[in-house]
Every structure is written in structure tokens, then in C-alpha cells.
mmCIF file of C-alpha atoms in Angstrom:
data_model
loop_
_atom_site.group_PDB
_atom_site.id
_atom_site.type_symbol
_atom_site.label_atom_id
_atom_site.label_comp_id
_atom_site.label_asym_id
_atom_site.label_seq_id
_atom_site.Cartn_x
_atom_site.Cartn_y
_atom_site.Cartn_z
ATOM 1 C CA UNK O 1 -13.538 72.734 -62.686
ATOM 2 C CA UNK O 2 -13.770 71.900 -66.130
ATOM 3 C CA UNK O 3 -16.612 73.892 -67.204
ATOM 4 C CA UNK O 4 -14.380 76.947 -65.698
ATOM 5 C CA UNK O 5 -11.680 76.086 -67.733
ATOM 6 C CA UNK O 6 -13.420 75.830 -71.086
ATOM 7 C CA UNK O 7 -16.462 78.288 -70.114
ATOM 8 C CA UNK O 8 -15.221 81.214 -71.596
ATOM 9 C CA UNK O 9 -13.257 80.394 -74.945
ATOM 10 C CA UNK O 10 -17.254 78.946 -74.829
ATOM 11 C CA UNK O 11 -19.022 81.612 -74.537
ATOM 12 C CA UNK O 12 -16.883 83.984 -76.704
ATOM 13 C CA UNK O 13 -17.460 81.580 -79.772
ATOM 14 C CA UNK O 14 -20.985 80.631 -78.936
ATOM 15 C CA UNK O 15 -24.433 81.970 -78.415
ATOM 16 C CA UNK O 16 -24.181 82.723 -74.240
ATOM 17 C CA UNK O 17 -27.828 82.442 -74.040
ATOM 18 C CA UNK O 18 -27.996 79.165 -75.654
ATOM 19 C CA UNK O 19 -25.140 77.889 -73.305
ATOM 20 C CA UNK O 20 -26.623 79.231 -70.364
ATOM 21 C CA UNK O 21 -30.205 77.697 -71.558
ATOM 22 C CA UNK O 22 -28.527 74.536 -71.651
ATOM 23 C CA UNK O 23 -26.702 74.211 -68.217
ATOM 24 C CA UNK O 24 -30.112 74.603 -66.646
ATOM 25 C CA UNK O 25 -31.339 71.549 -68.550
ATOM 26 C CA UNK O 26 -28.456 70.024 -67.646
ATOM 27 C CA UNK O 27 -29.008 71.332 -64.245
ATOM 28 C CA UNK O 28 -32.484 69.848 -64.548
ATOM 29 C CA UNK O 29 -31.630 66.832 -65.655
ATOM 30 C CA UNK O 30 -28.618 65.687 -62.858
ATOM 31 C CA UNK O 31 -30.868 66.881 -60.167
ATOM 32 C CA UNK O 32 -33.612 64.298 -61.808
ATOM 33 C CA UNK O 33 -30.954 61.444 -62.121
ATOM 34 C CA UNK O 34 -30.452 62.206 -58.271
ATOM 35 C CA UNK O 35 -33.462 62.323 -57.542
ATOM 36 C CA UNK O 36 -34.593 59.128 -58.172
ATOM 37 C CA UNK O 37 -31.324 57.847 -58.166
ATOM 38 C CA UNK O 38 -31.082 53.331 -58.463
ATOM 39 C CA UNK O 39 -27.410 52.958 -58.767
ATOM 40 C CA UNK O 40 -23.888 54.758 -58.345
ATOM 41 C CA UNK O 41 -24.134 55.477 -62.026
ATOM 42 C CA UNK O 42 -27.131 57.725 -61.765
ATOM 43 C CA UNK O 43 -25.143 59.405 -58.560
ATOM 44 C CA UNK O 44 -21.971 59.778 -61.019
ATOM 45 C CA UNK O 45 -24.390 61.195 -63.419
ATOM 46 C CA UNK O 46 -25.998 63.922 -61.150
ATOM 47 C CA UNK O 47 -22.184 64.560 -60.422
ATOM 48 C CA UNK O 48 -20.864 65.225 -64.104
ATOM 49 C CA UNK O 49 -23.740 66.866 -65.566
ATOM 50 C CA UNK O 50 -24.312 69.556 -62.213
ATOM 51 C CA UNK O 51 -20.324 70.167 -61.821
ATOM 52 C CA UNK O 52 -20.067 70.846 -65.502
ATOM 53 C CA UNK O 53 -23.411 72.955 -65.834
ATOM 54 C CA UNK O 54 -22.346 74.622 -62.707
ATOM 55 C CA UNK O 55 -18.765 75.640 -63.866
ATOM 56 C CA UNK O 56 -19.634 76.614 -67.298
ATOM 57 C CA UNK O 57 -22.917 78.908 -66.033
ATOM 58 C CA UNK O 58 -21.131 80.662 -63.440
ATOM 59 C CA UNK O 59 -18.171 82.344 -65.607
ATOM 60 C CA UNK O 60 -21.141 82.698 -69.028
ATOM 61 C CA UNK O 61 -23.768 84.895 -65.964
ATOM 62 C CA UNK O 62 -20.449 87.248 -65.912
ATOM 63 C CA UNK O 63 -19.956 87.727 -69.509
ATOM 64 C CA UNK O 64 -23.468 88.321 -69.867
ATOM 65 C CA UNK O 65 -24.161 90.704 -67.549
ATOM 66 C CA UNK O 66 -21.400 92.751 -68.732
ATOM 67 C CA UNK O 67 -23.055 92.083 -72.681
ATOM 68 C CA UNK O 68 -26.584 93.305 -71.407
ATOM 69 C CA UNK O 69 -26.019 96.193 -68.624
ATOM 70 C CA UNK O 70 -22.097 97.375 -69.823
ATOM 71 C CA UNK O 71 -19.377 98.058 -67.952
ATOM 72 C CA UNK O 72 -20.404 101.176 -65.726
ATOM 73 C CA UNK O 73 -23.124 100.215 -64.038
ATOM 74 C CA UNK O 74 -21.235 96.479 -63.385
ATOM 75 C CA UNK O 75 -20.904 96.900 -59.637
ATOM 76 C CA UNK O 76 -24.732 97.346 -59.224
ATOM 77 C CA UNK O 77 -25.999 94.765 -61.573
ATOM 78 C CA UNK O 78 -23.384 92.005 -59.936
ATOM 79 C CA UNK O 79 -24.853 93.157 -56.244
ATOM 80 C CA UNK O 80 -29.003 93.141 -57.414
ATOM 81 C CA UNK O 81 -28.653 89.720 -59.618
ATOM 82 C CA UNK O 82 -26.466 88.389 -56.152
ATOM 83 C CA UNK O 83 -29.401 89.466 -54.424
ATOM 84 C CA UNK O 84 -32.123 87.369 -56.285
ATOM 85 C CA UNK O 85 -29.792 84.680 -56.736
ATOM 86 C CA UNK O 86 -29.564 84.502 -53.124
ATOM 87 C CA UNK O 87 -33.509 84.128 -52.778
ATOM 88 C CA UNK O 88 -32.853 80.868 -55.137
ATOM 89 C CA UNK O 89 -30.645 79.851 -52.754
ATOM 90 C CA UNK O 90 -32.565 80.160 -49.498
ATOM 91 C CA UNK O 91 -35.713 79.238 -50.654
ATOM 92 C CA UNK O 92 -34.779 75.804 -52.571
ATOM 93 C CA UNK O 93 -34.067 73.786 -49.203
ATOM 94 C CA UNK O 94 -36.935 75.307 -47.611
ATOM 95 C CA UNK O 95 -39.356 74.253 -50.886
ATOM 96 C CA UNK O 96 -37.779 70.724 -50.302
ATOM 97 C CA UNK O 97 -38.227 70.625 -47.219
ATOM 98 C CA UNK O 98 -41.946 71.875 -46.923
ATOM 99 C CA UNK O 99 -42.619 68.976 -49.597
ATOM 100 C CA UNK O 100 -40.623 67.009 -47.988
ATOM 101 C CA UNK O 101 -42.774 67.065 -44.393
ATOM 102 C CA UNK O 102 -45.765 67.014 -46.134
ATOM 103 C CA UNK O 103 -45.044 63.807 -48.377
ATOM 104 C CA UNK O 104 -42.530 61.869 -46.204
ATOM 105 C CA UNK O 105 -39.577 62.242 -48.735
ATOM 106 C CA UNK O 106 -37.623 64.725 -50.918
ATOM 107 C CA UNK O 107 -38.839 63.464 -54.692
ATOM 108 C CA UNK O 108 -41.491 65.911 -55.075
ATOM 109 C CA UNK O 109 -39.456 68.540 -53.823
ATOM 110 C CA UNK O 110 -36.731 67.952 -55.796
ATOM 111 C CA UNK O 111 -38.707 67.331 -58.861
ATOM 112 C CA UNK O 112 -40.232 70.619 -58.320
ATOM 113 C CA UNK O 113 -36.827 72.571 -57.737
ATOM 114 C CA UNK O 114 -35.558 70.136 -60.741
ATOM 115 C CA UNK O 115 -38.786 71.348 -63.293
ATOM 116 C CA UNK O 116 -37.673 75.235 -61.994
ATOM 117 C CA UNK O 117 -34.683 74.518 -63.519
ATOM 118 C CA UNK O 118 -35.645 73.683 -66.643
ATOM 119 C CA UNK O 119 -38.218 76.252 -66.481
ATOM 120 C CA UNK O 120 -34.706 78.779 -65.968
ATOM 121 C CA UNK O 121 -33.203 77.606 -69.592
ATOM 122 C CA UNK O 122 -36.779 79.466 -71.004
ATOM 123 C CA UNK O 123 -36.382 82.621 -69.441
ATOM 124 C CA UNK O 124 -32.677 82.493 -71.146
ATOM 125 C CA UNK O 125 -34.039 81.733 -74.193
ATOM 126 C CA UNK O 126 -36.529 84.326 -74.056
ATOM 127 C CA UNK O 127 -33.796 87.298 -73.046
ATOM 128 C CA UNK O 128 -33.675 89.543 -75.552
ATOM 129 C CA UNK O 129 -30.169 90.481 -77.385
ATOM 130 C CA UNK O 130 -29.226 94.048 -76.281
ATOM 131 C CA UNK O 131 -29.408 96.556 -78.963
ATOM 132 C CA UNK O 132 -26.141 97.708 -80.167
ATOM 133 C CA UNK O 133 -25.277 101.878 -79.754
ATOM 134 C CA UNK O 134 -24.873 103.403 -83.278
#
């Protein structure tokens, strides 16, 4: 809730790339505290850092989307980006799960999905600003 509420004063006075870059470390880094997890502190951590990366990425993916691709084709970017987002979201559990039958537990798996996170703040980094029309 709180990255929702501050996400896009955020984004309008910041870099959106940079942000975005950074909630997937962040990302990265809760699902790593969970992960291997030895107290309620580490749990509390996971919470904070993947509620907050969570509720600021969500509103920044918006904003740039409608940077990049503009307003009139909106509709059709939201509904292809949806659609590989959705892959993300089927195929995490099912990559934990796999490693998780075939070492007896979910830490590989979740380092894995974890590392792909971090892995996601580089292909922000590497998006390219869009050219302004003269």
C-alpha cells in the first residue's frame, strides 16, 4: 500500500527505469531473505521489501508503458505485456516446484526465481529511452 501511495509523485520526479530496476532487486533480495529465512525478522524482511517493491513497480509499469508505446496504442500494449506477465506468473510455481521434487525442498527454486529477478532490474536498465517526436 505504501509503495502505491508514493509510486507515482516517484516516478514523475525520478528516473522510472532506475525505480523499476530497483524493485526487482528489492524483489530479489526479500525473496532471498525468505528463502533461507532463520528468524521472524528475515520473514518481516521478505514482507517490507516485496510489499513495497510490489506497490511501487506496479503503478511505475503503467507510466512507462504509456512513456514508451503512447497513448493510442495503450489498450494493446496493456493486453500483450498482461500476456507475458502472465507466463511469469504460471511458470514461477511450476520452476519451484520442478526443483523442488528434484532436490527435496524449495531453496534452489526459489533462488533461481530470486536470481531472475535480479536478472529483471538489467533488462530495465538496458531499455532504451524513447526518442522524442520533433
Amino acid at each position: 500500500m505504501a509503495g502505491i501511495l508514493v509510486s507515482g509523485a516517484t516516478g514523475d520526479r525520478f528516473d522510472k527505469r532506475l525505480l523499476s530496476a530497483a524493485c526487482m532487486i528489492f524483489h530479489m533480495a526479500g525473496l532471498l531473505l525468505l528463502t533461507y529465512a532463520a528468524s521472524l525478522a528475515m520473514v518481516i524482511g521478505f514482507a517490507v521489501l516485496h510489499g513495497l517493491a510490489w506497490g511501487l513497480r506496479g503503478p511505475l509499469m503503467q507510466a512507462i508503458r504509456a512513456d514508451y508505446f503512447g497513448r493510442s496504442s495503450i489498450g494493446l500494449i496493456m493486453g500483450l505485456s498482461s500476456m507475458i506477465v502472465l507466463f511469469g506468473h504460471m511458470s514461477g510455481p511450476l520452476i519451484a516446484g520442478v526443483l523442488a521434487d528434484a532436490t527435496g525442498n524449495y531453496r534452489v527454486g526459489f533462488t533461481v526465481l530470486a536470481l531472475l529477478s535480479g536478472l529483471g532490474s538489467v533488462f530495465f536498465l538496458l531499455a532504451k529511452h524513447p526518442e522524442r517526436p520533433r
